[in-house]
XYZ file of C-alpha atoms in Angstrom:
273
model
C -17.557 -21.802 85.027
C -17.446 -22.588 81.305
C -13.926 -23.271 80.002
C -14.398 -20.861 77.124
C -15.846 -17.362 76.893
C -17.021 -16.173 73.453
C -18.341 -12.707 72.677
C -20.370 -12.345 69.446
C -23.570 -10.541 68.456
C -23.651 -11.461 64.773
C -26.351 -14.118 65.209
C -28.588 -11.683 67.088
C -28.023 -9.056 64.401
C -28.969 -11.524 61.658
C -32.189 -12.364 63.510
C -33.046 -8.681 63.937
C -32.464 -7.925 60.250
C -34.591 -10.907 59.174
C -37.468 -9.812 61.431
C -37.306 -6.260 60.052
C -37.411 -7.629 56.491
C -40.398 -9.876 57.301
C -42.247 -6.925 58.807
C -41.667 -4.871 55.690
C -39.686 -2.230 57.552
C -36.559 -2.548 55.400
C -35.767 -3.714 51.901
C -33.187 -6.306 50.909
C -30.876 -3.475 49.896
C -31.144 -1.880 53.341
C -30.538 -5.251 54.983
C -27.377 -5.696 52.953
C -26.217 -2.244 54.040
C -26.686 -3.157 57.683
C -24.826 -6.434 57.327
C -22.018 -4.705 55.441
C -21.651 -2.172 58.230
C -21.620 -4.904 60.849
C -18.907 -7.069 59.285
C -18.274 -10.437 60.926
C -16.005 -9.966 63.923
C -14.596 -12.731 66.074
C -13.521 -12.034 69.636
C -10.699 -13.876 71.349
C -11.698 -16.996 73.192
C -9.717 -17.785 76.294
C -9.545 -21.387 77.430
C -9.243 -21.206 81.191
C -8.125 -24.845 81.561
C -5.121 -24.505 79.211
C -4.461 -20.776 79.388
C -4.403 -20.425 75.590
C -6.174 -17.931 73.310
C -7.799 -18.575 69.974
C -6.813 -16.440 66.958
C -8.481 -13.042 66.804
C -10.509 -11.953 63.763
C -9.011 -12.541 60.354
C -8.622 -8.791 59.908
C -6.307 -8.593 62.911
C -2.611 -9.283 62.445
C -1.939 -9.781 66.127
C -0.683 -13.203 67.172
C -2.325 -14.216 70.427
C -2.361 -17.983 69.878
C 0.790 -18.747 71.833
C 0.137 -20.457 75.195
C 0.472 -18.541 78.417
C 3.406 -19.411 80.664
C 2.206 -21.802 83.336
C 5.018 -21.875 85.903
C 6.757 -19.284 87.998
C 10.138 -20.419 86.611
C 9.319 -19.036 83.165
C 10.290 -15.535 82.255
C 7.678 -12.864 83.138
C 8.412 -10.604 80.189
C 6.858 -12.837 77.487
C 3.789 -13.208 79.711
C 3.438 -9.441 80.028
C 4.012 -8.972 76.308
C 1.375 -11.549 75.393
C -1.096 -10.125 77.902
C -0.588 -6.552 76.714
C -0.876 -7.644 73.108
C -4.091 -9.497 73.852
C -5.546 -6.539 75.743
C -4.667 -4.099 72.968
C -6.246 -6.371 70.394
C -9.321 -6.845 72.540
C -9.689 -3.105 73.119
C -9.341 -2.489 69.403
C -12.060 -5.058 68.694
C -14.365 -3.541 71.310
C -13.786 -0.077 69.845
C -14.614 -1.335 66.355
C -17.704 -3.056 67.698
C -18.850 0.115 69.457
C -18.436 2.132 66.267
C -20.381 -0.399 64.230
C -23.184 -0.548 66.811
C -23.448 3.249 66.736
C -23.803 3.105 62.956
C -26.481 0.425 63.235
C -28.452 2.392 65.825
C -28.305 5.482 63.622
C -29.418 3.496 60.589
C -32.260 1.834 62.531
C -33.455 5.240 63.717
C -33.510 6.518 60.150
C -35.372 3.405 59.027
C -37.965 3.834 61.780
C -38.511 7.456 60.784
C -38.882 6.494 57.125
C -41.486 3.844 58.037
C -43.509 6.429 59.984
C -43.294 8.902 57.094
C -44.287 6.205 54.607
C -47.338 5.181 56.632
C -48.391 8.814 56.993
C -47.946 9.460 53.279
C -50.075 6.419 52.499
C -52.952 7.905 54.476
C -55.980 8.130 52.205
C -57.226 11.708 52.209
C -60.718 10.472 51.369
C -61.023 8.785 54.774
C -61.665 12.218 56.348
C -65.088 13.463 55.314
C -66.249 17.060 55.558
C -67.934 18.690 57.294
C -66.526 17.169 60.449
C -69.190 16.110 62.945
C -67.306 14.772 65.969
C -64.286 15.703 68.039
C -62.652 12.411 67.033
C -62.873 13.394 63.368
C -61.345 16.772 64.205
C -58.461 15.060 66.009
C -57.910 12.872 62.940
C -57.718 15.981 60.767
C -55.229 17.597 63.143
C -53.029 14.499 62.958
C -53.277 14.338 59.158
C -52.219 17.977 58.824
C -48.849 17.044 60.328
C -48.045 15.451 56.972
C -46.867 17.883 54.303
C -48.425 15.933 51.431
C -51.870 15.881 53.035
C -51.574 19.527 54.085
C -50.880 20.566 50.484
C -53.919 18.597 49.346
C -55.993 20.227 52.106
C -54.914 23.766 51.122
C -55.745 23.033 47.481
C -59.293 22.147 48.551
C -59.595 25.387 50.506
C -58.406 27.487 47.573
C -61.223 26.068 45.450
C -63.720 27.470 47.990
C -62.368 31.012 47.950
C -63.956 33.939 46.162
C -62.856 37.559 45.729
C -63.908 38.541 49.256
C -61.615 37.612 52.150
C -64.295 37.372 54.830
C -66.694 35.366 52.665
C -63.873 33.028 51.692
C -62.927 32.432 55.321
C -66.528 31.695 56.276
C -66.950 29.356 53.307
C -63.889 27.386 54.398
C -65.167 27.035 57.963
C -68.625 25.984 56.766
C -66.977 23.347 54.605
C -64.858 22.023 57.486
C -67.163 22.028 60.533
C -70.781 21.002 60.947
C -72.993 23.368 63.007
C -73.273 20.760 65.776
C -69.498 20.501 66.128
C -68.910 24.240 65.730
C -71.438 24.908 68.494
C -69.074 23.263 70.988
C -66.353 25.856 70.312
C -65.690 29.566 70.548
C -63.045 31.561 68.730
C -60.493 31.910 71.527
C -61.939 29.526 74.135
C -63.724 29.888 77.457
C -63.826 27.906 80.683
C -66.354 25.512 79.208
C -65.383 25.501 75.513
C -62.207 25.190 73.489
C -61.140 27.845 71.005
C -60.875 26.919 67.324
C -58.088 29.476 66.868
C -55.777 27.114 68.787
C -56.166 24.311 66.233
C -53.880 23.552 63.317
C -56.729 23.538 60.800
C -57.532 27.152 61.758
C -53.956 28.330 61.262
C -53.839 26.397 57.979
C -56.968 28.172 56.713
C -55.514 31.504 57.802
C -52.222 30.798 56.026
C -54.089 29.797 52.864
C -56.054 33.061 52.971
C -52.870 35.076 53.421
C -51.211 33.342 50.481
C -54.284 33.880 48.313
C -55.176 37.495 49.157
C -52.013 39.140 50.451
C -50.987 42.172 48.421
C -49.928 45.793 48.815
C -53.553 46.843 49.182
C -54.461 43.884 51.432
C -51.792 43.364 54.101
C -51.629 40.229 56.208
C -52.922 42.050 59.285
C -56.221 42.819 57.549
C -56.571 39.218 56.394
C -56.089 37.925 59.950
C -58.691 40.406 61.196
C -61.131 39.323 58.457
C -60.552 35.676 59.399
C -61.407 36.391 63.043
C -64.554 38.324 62.101
C -65.692 35.575 59.724
C -65.070 32.959 62.422
C -67.201 34.856 64.930
C -70.021 35.126 62.391
C -69.730 31.438 61.497
C -69.874 30.319 65.141
C -72.850 32.604 65.806
C -74.732 31.175 62.823
C -73.888 27.639 63.949
C -75.393 28.279 67.390
C -78.542 29.690 65.815
C -78.925 26.683 63.527
C -78.483 24.192 66.356
C -80.965 25.989 68.609
C -83.487 26.354 65.797
C -83.217 22.661 64.966
C -83.762 21.828 68.597
C -86.912 23.953 68.739
C -88.246 22.475 65.518
C -87.559 19.017 66.837
C -89.612 19.644 69.981
C -92.376 21.240 67.942
C -92.444 18.257 65.587
C -92.647 15.800 68.497
C -95.566 17.708 70.028
C -97.362 17.789 66.688
C -96.807 14.061 66.207
C -98.152 13.315 69.694
C -101.278 15.393 69.022
C -101.798 13.587 65.734
C -101.484 10.200 67.457
C -104.078 11.169 70.074
C -106.463 12.382 67.365
C -106.083 9.124 65.450
C -106.822 7.093 68.585
C -110.001 9.119 69.262
C -111.156 8.712 65.667
C -110.517 4.967 65.753
C -112.505 4.668 69.003
C -115.434 6.628 67.590
C -115.507 4.499 64.455
C -115.506 1.224 66.372
C -118.417 2.293 68.580
């Protein structure tokens, strides 16, 4: 067993703060705040071979440097007094340490949250291109809408698409957001084989934007929600028609190209003979 036991976490704290500064998670000012909270604290060191204690932290006024009685002939009362004094001082130091660690954990949690918010705010809105064509792009939009700054920018775009008619405005927004190929994989409320767009955040955001834009005494929110649902049904129906029509035209074009290739081969053969 080592003759001395020393309890200190200051070195580990310094390392942690330096790493956080290198990673750009905290500024120098924040680092200073952490180090100020976690003031240097020295714990008593007991030397087992001599039975003596080192001085406690400079902030403590307790005197625990006197040697422990070594023989049974010495009076027990000073031993008890020294031991109790040492224990009280140690408990006080542990309590202070616990309080400071709680403050550090709270501060680190706030710093982590601020880093996440900063990274989200730095998201470039131009990285999401409309109309969306894949489910991955739709998931990226859903994640971006969690950020208030991006959501405000998104709503401003939608408002520029709106006209005087609620239903036409809703359909224009959906046409701007979703390509026919992507819209064809959804229904309004969902089925066993398809998801419903009404369950997505972008849908509720469009609906909220419509309510803010059109709501009045003559146009209550209930009517706007109904118009949004009707426009969504019409949009999804048109998307299915476009996809199916493109598929038919594609097959027709392939057949026409094949016939043209055969005709060219026959003409080339006739010319060569």
